[in-house]
Coordinates of C-alpha atoms in Angstrom, one line a residue:
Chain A
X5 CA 0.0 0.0 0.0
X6 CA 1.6 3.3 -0.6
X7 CA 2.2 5.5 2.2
X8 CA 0.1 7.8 3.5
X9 CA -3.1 5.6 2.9
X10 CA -4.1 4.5 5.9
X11 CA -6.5 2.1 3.9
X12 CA -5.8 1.2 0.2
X13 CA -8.3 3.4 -2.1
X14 CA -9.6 -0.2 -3.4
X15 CA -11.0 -0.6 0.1
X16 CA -11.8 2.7 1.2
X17 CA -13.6 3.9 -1.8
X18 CA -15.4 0.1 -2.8
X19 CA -19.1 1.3 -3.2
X20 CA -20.3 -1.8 -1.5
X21 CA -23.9 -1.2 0.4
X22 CA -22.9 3.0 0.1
X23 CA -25.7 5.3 0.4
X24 CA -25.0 7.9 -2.2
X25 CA -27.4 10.4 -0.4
X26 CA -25.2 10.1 2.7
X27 CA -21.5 10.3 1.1
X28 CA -19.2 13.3 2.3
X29 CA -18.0 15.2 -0.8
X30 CA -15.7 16.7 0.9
X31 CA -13.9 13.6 2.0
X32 CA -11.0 11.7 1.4
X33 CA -11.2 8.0 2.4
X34 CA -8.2 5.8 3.1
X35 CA -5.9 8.7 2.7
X36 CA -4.0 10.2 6.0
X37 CA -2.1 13.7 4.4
X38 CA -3.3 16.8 3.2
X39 CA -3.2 18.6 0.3
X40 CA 0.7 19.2 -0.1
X41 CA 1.3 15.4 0.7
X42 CA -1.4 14.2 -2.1
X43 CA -0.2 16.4 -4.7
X44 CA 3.4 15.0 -4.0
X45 CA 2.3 11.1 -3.9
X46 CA 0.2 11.4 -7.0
X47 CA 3.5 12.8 -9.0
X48 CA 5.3 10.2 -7.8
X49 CA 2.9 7.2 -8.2
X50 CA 2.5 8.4 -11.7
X51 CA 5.6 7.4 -12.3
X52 CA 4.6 4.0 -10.9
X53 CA 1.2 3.6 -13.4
X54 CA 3.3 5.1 -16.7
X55 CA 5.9 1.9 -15.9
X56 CA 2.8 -0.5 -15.5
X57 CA 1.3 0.5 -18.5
X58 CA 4.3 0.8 -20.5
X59 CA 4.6 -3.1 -19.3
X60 CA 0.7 -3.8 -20.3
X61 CA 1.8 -2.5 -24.0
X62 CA 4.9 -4.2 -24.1
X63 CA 3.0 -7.8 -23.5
X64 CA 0.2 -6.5 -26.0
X65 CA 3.1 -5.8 -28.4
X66 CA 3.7 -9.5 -28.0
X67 CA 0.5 -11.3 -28.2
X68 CA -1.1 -10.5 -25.0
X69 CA -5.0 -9.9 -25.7
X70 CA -5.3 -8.0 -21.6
X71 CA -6.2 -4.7 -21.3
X72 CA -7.6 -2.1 -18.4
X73 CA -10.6 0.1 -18.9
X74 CA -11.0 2.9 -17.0
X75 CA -14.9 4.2 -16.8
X76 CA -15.5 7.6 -16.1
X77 CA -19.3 9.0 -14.5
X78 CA -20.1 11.9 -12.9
X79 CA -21.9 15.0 -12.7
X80 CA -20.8 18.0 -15.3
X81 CA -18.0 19.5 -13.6
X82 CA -17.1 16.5 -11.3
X83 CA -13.3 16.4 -13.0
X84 CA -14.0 13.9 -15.2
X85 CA -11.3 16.2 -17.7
X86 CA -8.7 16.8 -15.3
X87 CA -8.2 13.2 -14.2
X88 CA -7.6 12.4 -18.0
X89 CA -5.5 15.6 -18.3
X90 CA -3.5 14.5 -15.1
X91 CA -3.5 11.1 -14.4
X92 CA -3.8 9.2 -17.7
X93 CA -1.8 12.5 -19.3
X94 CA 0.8 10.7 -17.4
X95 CA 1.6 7.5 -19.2
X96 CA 2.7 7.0 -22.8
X97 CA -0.1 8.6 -25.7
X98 CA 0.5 5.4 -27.5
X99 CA -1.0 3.3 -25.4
X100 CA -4.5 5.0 -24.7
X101 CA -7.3 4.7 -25.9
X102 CA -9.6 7.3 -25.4
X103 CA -13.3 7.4 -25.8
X104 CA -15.5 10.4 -24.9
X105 CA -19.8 9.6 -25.1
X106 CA -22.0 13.0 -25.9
X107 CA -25.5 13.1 -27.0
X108 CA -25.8 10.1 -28.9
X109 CA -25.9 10.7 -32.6
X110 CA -28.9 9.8 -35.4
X111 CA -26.7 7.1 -36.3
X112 CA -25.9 5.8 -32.9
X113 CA -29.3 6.0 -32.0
X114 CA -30.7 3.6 -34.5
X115 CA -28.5 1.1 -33.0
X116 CA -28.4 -0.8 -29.6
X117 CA -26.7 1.0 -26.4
X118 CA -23.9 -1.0 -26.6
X119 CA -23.2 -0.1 -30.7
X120 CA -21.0 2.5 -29.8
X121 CA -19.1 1.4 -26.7
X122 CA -18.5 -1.7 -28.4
X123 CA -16.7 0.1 -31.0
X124 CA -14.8 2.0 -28.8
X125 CA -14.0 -0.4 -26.4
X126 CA -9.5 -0.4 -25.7
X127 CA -7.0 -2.5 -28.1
X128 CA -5.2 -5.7 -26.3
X129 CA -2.5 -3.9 -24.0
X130 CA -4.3 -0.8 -24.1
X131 CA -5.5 1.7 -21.3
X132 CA -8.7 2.6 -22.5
X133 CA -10.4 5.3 -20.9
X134 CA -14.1 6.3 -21.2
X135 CA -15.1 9.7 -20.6
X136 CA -18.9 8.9 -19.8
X137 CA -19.8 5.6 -20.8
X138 CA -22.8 3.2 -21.3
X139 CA -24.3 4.0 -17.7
X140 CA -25.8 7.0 -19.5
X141 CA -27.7 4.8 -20.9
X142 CA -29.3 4.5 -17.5
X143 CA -28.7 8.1 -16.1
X144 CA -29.0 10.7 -18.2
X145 CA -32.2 8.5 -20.3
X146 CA -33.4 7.4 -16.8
X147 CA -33.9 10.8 -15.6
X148 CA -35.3 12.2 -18.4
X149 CA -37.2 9.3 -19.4
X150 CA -35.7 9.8 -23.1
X151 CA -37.3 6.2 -23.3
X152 CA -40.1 4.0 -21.1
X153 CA -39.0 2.1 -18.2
X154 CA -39.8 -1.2 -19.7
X155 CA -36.7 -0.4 -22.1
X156 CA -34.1 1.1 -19.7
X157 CA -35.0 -1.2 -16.6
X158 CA -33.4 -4.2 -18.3
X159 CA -30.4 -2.3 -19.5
X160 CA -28.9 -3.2 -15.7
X161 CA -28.7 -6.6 -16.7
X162 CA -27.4 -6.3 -20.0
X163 CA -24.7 -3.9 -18.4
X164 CA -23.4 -6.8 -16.1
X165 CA -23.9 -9.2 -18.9
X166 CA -21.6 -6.8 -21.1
X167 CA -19.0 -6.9 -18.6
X168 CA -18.9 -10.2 -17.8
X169 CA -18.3 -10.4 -21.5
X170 CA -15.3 -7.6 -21.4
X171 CA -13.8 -9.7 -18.0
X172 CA -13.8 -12.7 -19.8
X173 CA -12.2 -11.4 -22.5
X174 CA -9.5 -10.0 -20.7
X175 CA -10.4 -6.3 -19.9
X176 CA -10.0 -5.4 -16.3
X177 CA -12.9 -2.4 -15.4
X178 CA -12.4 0.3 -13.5
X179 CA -15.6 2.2 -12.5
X180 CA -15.5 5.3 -11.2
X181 CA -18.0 7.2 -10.1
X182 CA -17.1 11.1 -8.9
X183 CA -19.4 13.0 -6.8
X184 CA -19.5 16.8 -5.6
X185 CA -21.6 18.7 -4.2
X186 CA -24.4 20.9 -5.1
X187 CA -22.4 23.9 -3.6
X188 CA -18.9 22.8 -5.5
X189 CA -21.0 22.4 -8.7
X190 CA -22.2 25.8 -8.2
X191 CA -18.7 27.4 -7.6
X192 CA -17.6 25.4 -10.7
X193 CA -20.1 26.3 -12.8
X194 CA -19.5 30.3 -11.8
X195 CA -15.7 29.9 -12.3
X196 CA -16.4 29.0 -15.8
X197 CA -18.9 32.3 -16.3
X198 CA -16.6 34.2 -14.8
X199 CA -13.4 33.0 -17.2
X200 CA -13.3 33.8 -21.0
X201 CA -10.3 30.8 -21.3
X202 CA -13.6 29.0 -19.8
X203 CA -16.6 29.7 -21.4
X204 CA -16.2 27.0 -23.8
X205 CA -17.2 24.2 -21.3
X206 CA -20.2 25.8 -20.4
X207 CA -23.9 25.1 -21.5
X208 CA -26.7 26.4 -19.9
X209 CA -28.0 22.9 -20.1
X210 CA -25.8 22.6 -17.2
X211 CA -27.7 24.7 -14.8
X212 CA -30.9 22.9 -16.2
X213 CA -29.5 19.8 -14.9
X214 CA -29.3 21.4 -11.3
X215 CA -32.9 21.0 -11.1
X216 CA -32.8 17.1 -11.6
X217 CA -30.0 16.1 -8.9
X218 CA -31.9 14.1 -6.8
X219 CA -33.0 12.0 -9.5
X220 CA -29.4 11.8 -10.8
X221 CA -28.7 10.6 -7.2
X222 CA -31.3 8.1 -7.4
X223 CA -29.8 7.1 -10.8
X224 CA -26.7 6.8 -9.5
X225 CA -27.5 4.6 -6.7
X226 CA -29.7 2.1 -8.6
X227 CA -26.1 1.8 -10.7
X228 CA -24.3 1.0 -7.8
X229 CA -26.9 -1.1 -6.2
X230 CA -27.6 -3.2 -9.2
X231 CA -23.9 -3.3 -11.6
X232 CA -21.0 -3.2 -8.7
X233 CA -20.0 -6.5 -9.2
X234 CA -17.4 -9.0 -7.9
X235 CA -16.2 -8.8 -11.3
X236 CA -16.5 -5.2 -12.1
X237 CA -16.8 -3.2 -8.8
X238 CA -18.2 0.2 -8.8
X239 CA -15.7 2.5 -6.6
X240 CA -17.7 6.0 -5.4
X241 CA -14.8 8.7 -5.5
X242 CA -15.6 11.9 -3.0
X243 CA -14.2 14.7 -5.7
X244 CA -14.9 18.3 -4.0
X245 CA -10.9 18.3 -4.1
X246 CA -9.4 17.8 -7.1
X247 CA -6.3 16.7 -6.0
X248 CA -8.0 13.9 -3.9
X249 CA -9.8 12.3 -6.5
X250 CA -7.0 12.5 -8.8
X251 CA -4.9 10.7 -6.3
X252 CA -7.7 7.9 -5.6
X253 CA -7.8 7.3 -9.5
X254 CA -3.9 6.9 -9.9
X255 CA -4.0 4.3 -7.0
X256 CA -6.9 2.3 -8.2
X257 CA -5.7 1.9 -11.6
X258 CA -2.2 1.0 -10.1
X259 CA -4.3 -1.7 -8.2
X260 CA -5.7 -3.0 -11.4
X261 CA -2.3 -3.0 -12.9
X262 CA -0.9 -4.5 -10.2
X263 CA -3.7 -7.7 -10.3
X264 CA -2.3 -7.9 -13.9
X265 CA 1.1 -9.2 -12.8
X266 CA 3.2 -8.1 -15.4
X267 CA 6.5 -8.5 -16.5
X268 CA 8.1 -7.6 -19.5
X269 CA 7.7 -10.0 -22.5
X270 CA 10.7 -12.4 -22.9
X271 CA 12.3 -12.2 -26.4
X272 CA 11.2 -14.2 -29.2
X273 CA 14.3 -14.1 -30.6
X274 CA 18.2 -15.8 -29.9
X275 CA 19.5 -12.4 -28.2
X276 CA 22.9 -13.9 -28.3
X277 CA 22.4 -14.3 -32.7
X278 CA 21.1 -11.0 -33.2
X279 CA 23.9 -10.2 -30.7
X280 CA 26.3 -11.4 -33.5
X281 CA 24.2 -10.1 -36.2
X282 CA 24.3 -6.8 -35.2
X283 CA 27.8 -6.4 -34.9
X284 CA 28.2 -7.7 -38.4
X285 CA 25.3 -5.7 -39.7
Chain B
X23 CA 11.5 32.5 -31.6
X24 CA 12.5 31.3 -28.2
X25 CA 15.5 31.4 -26.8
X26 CA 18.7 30.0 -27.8
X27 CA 17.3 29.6 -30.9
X28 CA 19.5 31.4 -33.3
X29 CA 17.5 30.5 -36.0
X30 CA 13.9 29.6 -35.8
X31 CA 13.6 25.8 -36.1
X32 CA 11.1 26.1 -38.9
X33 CA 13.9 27.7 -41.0
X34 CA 16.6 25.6 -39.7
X35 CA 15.2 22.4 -40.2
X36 CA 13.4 23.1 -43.7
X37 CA 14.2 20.6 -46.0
X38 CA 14.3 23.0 -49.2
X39 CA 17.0 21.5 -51.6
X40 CA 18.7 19.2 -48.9
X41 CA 20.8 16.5 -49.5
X42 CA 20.1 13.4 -46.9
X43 CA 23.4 11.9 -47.6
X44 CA 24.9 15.0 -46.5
X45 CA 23.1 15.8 -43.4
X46 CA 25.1 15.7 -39.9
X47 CA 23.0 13.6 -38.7
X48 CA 24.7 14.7 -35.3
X49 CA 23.7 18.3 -35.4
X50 CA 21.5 20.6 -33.8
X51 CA 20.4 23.0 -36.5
X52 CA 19.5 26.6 -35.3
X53 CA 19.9 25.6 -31.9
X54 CA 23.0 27.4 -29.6
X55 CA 22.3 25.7 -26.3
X56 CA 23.9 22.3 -25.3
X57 CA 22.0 19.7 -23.8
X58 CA 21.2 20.7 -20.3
X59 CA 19.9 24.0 -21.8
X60 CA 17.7 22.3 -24.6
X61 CA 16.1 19.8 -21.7
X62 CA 15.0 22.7 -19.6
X63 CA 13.3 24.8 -22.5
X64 CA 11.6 21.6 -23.7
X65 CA 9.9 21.6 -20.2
X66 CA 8.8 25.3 -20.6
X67 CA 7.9 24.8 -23.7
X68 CA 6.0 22.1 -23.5
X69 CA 3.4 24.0 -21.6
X70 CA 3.5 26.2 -24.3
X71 CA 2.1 23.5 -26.3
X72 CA -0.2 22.6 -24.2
X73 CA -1.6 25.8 -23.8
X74 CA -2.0 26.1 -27.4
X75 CA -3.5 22.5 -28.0
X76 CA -6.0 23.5 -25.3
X77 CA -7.2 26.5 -27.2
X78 CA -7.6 24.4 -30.6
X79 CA -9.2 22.1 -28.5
X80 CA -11.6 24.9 -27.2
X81 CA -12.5 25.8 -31.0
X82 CA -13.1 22.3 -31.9
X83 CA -15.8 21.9 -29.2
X84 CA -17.3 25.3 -30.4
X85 CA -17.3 24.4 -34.6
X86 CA -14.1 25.4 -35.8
X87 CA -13.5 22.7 -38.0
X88 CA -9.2 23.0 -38.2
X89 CA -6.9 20.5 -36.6
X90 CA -3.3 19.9 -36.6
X91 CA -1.2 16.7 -37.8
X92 CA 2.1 15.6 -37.1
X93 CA 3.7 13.0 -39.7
X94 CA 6.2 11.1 -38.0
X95 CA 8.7 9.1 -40.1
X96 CA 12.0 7.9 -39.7
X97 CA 13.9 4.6 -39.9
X98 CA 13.8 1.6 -36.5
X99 CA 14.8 3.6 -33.6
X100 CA 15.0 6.9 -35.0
X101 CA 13.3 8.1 -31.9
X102 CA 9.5 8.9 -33.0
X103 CA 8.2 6.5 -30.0
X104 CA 10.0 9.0 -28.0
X105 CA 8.7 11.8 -29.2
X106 CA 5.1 10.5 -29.1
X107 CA 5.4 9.7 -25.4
X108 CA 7.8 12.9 -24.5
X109 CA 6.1 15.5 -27.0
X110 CA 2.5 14.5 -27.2
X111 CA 2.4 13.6 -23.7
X112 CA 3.0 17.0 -22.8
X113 CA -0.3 17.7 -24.0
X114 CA -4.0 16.7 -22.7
X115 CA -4.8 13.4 -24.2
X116 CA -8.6 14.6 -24.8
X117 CA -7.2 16.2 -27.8
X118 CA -4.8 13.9 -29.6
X119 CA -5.3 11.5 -32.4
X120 CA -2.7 8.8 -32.2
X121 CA -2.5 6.7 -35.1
X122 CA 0.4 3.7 -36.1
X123 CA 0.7 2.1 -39.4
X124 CA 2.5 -0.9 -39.4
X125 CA 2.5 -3.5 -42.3
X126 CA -0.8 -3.1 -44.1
X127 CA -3.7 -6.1 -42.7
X128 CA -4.9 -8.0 -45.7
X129 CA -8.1 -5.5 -45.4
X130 CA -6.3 -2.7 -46.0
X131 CA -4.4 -3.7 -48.6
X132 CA -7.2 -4.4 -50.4
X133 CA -7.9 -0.6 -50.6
X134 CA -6.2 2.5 -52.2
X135 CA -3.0 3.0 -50.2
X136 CA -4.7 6.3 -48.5
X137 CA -8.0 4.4 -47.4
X138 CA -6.3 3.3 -44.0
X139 CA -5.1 7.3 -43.6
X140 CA -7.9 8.8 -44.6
X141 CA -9.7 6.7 -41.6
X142 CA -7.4 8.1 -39.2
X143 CA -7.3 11.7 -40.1
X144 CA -7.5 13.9 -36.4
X145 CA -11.3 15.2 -35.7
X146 CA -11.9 18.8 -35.9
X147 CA -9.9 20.5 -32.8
X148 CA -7.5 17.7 -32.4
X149 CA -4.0 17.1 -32.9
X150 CA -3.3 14.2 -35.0
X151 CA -0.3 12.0 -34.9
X152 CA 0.4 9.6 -37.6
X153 CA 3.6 7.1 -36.5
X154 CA 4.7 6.3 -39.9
X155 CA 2.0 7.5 -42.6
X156 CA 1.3 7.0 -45.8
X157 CA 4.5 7.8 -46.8
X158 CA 5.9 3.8 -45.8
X159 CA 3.9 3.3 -49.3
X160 CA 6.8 5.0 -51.2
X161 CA 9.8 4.0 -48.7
X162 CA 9.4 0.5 -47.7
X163 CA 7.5 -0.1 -50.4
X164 CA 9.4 1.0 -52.8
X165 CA 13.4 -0.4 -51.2
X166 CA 11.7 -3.5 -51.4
X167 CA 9.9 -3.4 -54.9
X168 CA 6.5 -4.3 -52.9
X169 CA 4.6 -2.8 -55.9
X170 CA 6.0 -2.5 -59.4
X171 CA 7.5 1.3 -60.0
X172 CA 4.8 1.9 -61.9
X173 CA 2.1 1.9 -58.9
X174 CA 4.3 3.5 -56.5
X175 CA 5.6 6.3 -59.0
X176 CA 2.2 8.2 -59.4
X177 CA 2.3 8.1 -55.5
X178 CA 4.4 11.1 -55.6
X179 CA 1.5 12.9 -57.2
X180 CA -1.3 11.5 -55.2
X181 CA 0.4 12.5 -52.2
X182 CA 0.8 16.1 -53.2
X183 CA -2.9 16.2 -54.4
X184 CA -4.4 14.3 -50.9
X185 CA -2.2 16.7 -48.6
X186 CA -3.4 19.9 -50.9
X187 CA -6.7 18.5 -49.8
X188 CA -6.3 18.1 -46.5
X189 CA -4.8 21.9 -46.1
X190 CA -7.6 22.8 -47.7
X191 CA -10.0 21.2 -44.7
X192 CA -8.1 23.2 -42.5
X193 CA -5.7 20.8 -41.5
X194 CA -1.8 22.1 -40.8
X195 CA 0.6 19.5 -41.8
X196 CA 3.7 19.1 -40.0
X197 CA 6.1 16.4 -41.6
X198 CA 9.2 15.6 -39.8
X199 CA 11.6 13.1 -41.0
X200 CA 14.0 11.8 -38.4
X201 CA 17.7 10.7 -39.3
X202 CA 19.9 9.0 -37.7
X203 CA 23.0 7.8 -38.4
X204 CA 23.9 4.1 -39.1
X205 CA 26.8 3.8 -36.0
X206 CA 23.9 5.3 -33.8
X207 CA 21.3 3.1 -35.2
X208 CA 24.1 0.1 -34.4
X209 CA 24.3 1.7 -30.3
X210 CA 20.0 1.9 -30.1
X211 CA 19.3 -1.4 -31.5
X212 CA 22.3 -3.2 -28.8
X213 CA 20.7 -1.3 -25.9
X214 CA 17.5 -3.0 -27.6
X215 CA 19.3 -6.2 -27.0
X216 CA 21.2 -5.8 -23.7
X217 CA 18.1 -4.9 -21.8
X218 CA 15.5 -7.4 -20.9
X219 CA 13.0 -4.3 -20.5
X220 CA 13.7 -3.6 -24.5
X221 CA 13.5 -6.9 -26.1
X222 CA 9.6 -6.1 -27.3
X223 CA 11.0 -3.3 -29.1
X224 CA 13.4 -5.7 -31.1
X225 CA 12.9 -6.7 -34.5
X226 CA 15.3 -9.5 -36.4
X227 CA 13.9 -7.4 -39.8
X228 CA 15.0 -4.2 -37.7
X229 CA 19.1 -5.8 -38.7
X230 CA 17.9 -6.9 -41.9
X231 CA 17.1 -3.3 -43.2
X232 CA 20.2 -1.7 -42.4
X233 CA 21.7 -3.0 -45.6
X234 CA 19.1 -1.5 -47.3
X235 CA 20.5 2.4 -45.7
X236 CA 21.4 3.7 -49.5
X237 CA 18.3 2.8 -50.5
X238 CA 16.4 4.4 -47.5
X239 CA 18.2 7.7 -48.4
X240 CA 17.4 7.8 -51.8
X241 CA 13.6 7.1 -50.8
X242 CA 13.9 9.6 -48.5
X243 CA 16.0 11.9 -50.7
X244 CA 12.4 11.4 -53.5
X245 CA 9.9 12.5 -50.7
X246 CA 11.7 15.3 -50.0
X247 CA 12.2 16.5 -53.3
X248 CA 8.7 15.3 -54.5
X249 CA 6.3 15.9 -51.8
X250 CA 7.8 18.7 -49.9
X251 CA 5.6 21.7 -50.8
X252 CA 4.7 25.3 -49.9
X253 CA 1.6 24.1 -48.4
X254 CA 3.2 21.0 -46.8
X255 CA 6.8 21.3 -46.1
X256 CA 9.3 18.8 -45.0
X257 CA 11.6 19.5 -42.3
X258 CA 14.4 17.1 -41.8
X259 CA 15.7 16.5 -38.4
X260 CA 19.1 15.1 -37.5
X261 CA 18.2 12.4 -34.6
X262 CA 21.3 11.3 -33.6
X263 CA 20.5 13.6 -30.0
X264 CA 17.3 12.9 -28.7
X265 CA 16.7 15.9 -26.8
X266 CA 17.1 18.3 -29.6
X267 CA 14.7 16.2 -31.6
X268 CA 12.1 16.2 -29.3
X269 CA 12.8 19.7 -28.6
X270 CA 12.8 20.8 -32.3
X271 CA 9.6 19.3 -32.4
X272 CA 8.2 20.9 -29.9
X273 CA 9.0 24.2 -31.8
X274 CA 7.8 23.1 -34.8
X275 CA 4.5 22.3 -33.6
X276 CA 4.1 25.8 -31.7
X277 CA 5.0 27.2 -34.8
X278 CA 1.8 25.4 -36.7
X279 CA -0.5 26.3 -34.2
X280 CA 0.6 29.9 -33.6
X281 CA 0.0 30.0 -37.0
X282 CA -3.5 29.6 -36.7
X283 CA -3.9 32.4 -34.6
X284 CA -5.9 31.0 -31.7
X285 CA -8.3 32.7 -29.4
X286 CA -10.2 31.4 -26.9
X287 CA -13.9 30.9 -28.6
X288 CA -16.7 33.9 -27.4
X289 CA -19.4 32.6 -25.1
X290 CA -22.4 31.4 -27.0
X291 CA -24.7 32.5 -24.3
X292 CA -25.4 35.9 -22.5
X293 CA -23.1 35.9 -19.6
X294 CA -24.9 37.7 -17.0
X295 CA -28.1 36.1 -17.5
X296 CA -26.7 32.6 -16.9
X297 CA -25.0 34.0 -13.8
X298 CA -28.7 35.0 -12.5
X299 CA -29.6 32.0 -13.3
X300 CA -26.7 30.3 -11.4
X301 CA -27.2 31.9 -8.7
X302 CA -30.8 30.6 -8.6
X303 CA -30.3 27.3 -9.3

């Protein structure tokens, strides 16, 4: 475990039996230091993920079908951005996969949920991030009853079906969930009015969406309550500071690195030949 | 121009009537400062680039429809892995396009040699990054007599015509060829060989093509006399030090977005009335 965590992130963050109404914001399970400390850990364990997934594409360079997918959700303005600017900005551009899920298009529409996530789902040895993900298909659709019950209520199960698919097929899942508060949106949502560099990332739809947060909390809950499973565990990330969250990312994606138990891929070659090749060459 | 740049790197490292078998492959053109000076300006101005990608980024998301591509080429170990992961990296990962082309699938060489680049062209707002491009179709391609001379001849052409096409979307082209020479080529592929951490990157073909070196230069020497145009210039990059490389890059790349003149995109709403209604919400 790496210092400072008084209980690994896996642990303190699991989202087993959490009531999502009751979670502190504000808080920073598992971890012992403040500000200062996190911001120094997280640059160095960086260092530790960009090594494990250098590793991860190093074995998918060489046959190994694994990969890790990180799954992004949370509330505009959560950080959802940041922790792919600064955590996954951290390891190698070749290697990651990146998926972002707006407004689904005509096209994408037309097809089942799972169309466009399957298309976008990470190479073999590939960090695959998703930036939203198919549990809009049970948020964002659920709240505004974009279609009938009778068609997202079984959308749960074909979420855990889909992942048991993904497990099986090698993709480790890590589900993230980041929550603020209605206070921190607020602040967020003013820094960006008050910041021409920021206007850009603002929609009034976002304020509209203020009006709907406890059924995005009851959205939320029913996702953790019915898809955190043994095999794909939802963790609940506290994300009023930045840094925090950040932090809690970077250690749970180490963790799912870590399971992994990498090591870099012998050669397929006689070293000692090409050894004597070379020198001729 | 930044400093200890004595002459701007675009003007330094054009490759207007060059000779490739006359390049010091050794050299730093344009650049005064040694390597302790080069590796700290590369850090500063790396979040110039950043910076910079962020605000094309921003005009992506708000309908500008330009976007920026690197073409990476350069013989095994020339360094363009490095750059990706020490370049690129620098920047958010939201925003980059990463694309490799390795030997062609049987699908794709079913197709027009441009079908696979053309699917991998960066969005609108992004930075694209081609590792090896379509360019492999009239080096490798044509050292080893893949095709007969008369496809890969008219490739020249087709090139020329495809690129003028892409400025014309709004997409700035930088092409960089790396060079390195063959005694440092001989030092990167050993370390490839001594390190059990490296052996993924090794290649027994890697040996094989150094005896094809002549006929690398003269493909090289045809691009650059062939496809290197006003719109879409070459610039040629001695590679033998990786840090001026990667640095010279970095410049280049400033330069091409600089050149587009970025602002950060007007809000698309009335300010003050979505601050009312903010601080209602």
């Amino acid at each position: 475990m790496a210092k400072r965590w008084a209980v690994a992130a896996t642990d303190a963050l699991k989202a087993d039996g959490l009531r999502i109404g009751e979670l502190d914001t504000s808080g920073r399970p598992g971890f012992t230091g403040d500000k200062k400390a996190g911001t120094e850990l997280l640059a160095e364990r960086a260092l530790v993920l960009s090594d494990l997934q250098e590793k991860l594409y190093a074995n998918g360079r060489s046959g190994d079908k694994r990969g890790v997918l990180l799954v992004l959700q949370g509330m505009d303005t959560a950080g959802k951005g940041g922790i792919v600017r600064h955590v996954i900005g951290s390891v190698d551009p070749q290697g990651v996969d990146h998926a972002a899920f707006g407004v689904p298009t005509p096209e994408e529409k037309r097809h089942h949920f799972l169309w466009r996530i399957r298309k976008a789902l990470p190479r073999a040895g590939q960090l695959g991030v998703f930036d939203r993900s198919h549990y809009e298909d049970v948020l964002v659709v659920r709240v505004h009853n974009l279609v009938p019950p009778t068609v997202w209520e079984p959308r749960y199960d074909e979420i855990n079906a889909f992942e048991r698919e993904l497990v099986g097929e090698g993709i480790t899942l890590v589900k993230v969930a980041l929550f603020i508060s209605l206070d921190e949106q607020k602040k967020r949502l003013s820094e960006r009015l008050n910041r021409p560099d920021k206007y850009w990332k603002f929609s009034a739809a976002d304020i509209d969406e203020r009006a709907f947060w406890p059924d995005y909390q009851e959205a939320y809950q029913a996702i953790v309550d019915r898809t955190s499973t043994e095999l794909a565990p939802w963790y609940v990330l506290p994300a009023d500071h930045k840094w925090y969250s950040r932090l809690a990312v970077t250690e749970l994606l180490i963790d799912a690195f870590e399971r992994l138990q990498l090591d870099w891929p012998p050669a397929k070659f006689d070293v000692e030949e090409q050894k004597r090749r070379l020198a001729q060459a």
